[in-house]
C-alpha positions as a Python dict, from the first residue, in 0.01 Angstrom:
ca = {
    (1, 'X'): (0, 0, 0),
    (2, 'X'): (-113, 100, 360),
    (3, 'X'): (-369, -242, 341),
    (4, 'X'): (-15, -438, 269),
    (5, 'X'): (174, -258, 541),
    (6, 'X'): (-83, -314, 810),
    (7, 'X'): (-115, -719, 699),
    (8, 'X'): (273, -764, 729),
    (9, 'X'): (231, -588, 1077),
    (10, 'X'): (-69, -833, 1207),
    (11, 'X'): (173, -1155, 1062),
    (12, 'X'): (461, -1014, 1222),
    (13, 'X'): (270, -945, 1554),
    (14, 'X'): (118, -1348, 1542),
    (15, 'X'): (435, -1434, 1497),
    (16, 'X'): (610, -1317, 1765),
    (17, 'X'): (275, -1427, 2003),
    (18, 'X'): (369, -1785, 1875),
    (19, 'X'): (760, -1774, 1915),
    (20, 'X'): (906, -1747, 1536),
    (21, 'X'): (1120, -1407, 1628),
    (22, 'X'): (1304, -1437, 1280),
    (23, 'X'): (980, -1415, 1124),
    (24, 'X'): (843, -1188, 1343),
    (25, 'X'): (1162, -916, 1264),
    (26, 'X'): (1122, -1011, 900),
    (27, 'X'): (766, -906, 868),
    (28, 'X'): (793, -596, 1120),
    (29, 'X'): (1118, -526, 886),
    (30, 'X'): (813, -530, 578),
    (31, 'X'): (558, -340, 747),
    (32, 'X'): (763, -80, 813),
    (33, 'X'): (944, -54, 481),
    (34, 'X'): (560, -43, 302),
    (35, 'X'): (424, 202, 566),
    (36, 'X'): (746, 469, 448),
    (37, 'X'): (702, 436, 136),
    (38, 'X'): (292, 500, 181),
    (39, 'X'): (366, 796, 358),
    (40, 'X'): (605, 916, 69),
    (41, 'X'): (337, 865, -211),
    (42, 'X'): (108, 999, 9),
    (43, 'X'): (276, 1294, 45),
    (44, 'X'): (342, 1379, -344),
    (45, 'X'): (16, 1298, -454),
    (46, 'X'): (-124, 1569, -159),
    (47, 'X'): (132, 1804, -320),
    (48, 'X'): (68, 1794, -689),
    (49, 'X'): (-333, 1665, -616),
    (50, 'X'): (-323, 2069, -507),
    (51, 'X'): (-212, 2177, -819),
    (52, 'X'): (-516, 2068, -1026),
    (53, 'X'): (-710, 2347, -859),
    (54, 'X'): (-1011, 2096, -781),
}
């Protein structure tokens, strides 16, 4: 998820280098969507990963 956050970032960041700012908000838009929702899953698996006792 974070790989998939980080390659809508890079497109979004050529993008805007080369002019298309539509694109450019689209993908940043993306990025930032996947990157939340990384964080979130992220999150819960640290929370019940501790409840394994490992």
């Amino acid at each position: 998820m974070l790989r998939w956050s980080i390659t809508f970032l890079v497109i979004a960041i050529i993008a805007a280098v080369l002019g298309f700012g539509g694109i450019a908000g689209a993908t940043a838009g993306i990025a930032e969507i996947l990157f939340y929702v990384f964080i979130v899953l992220f999150v819960i698996s640290l929370i019940f990963g501790r409840g394994r006792g490992v």
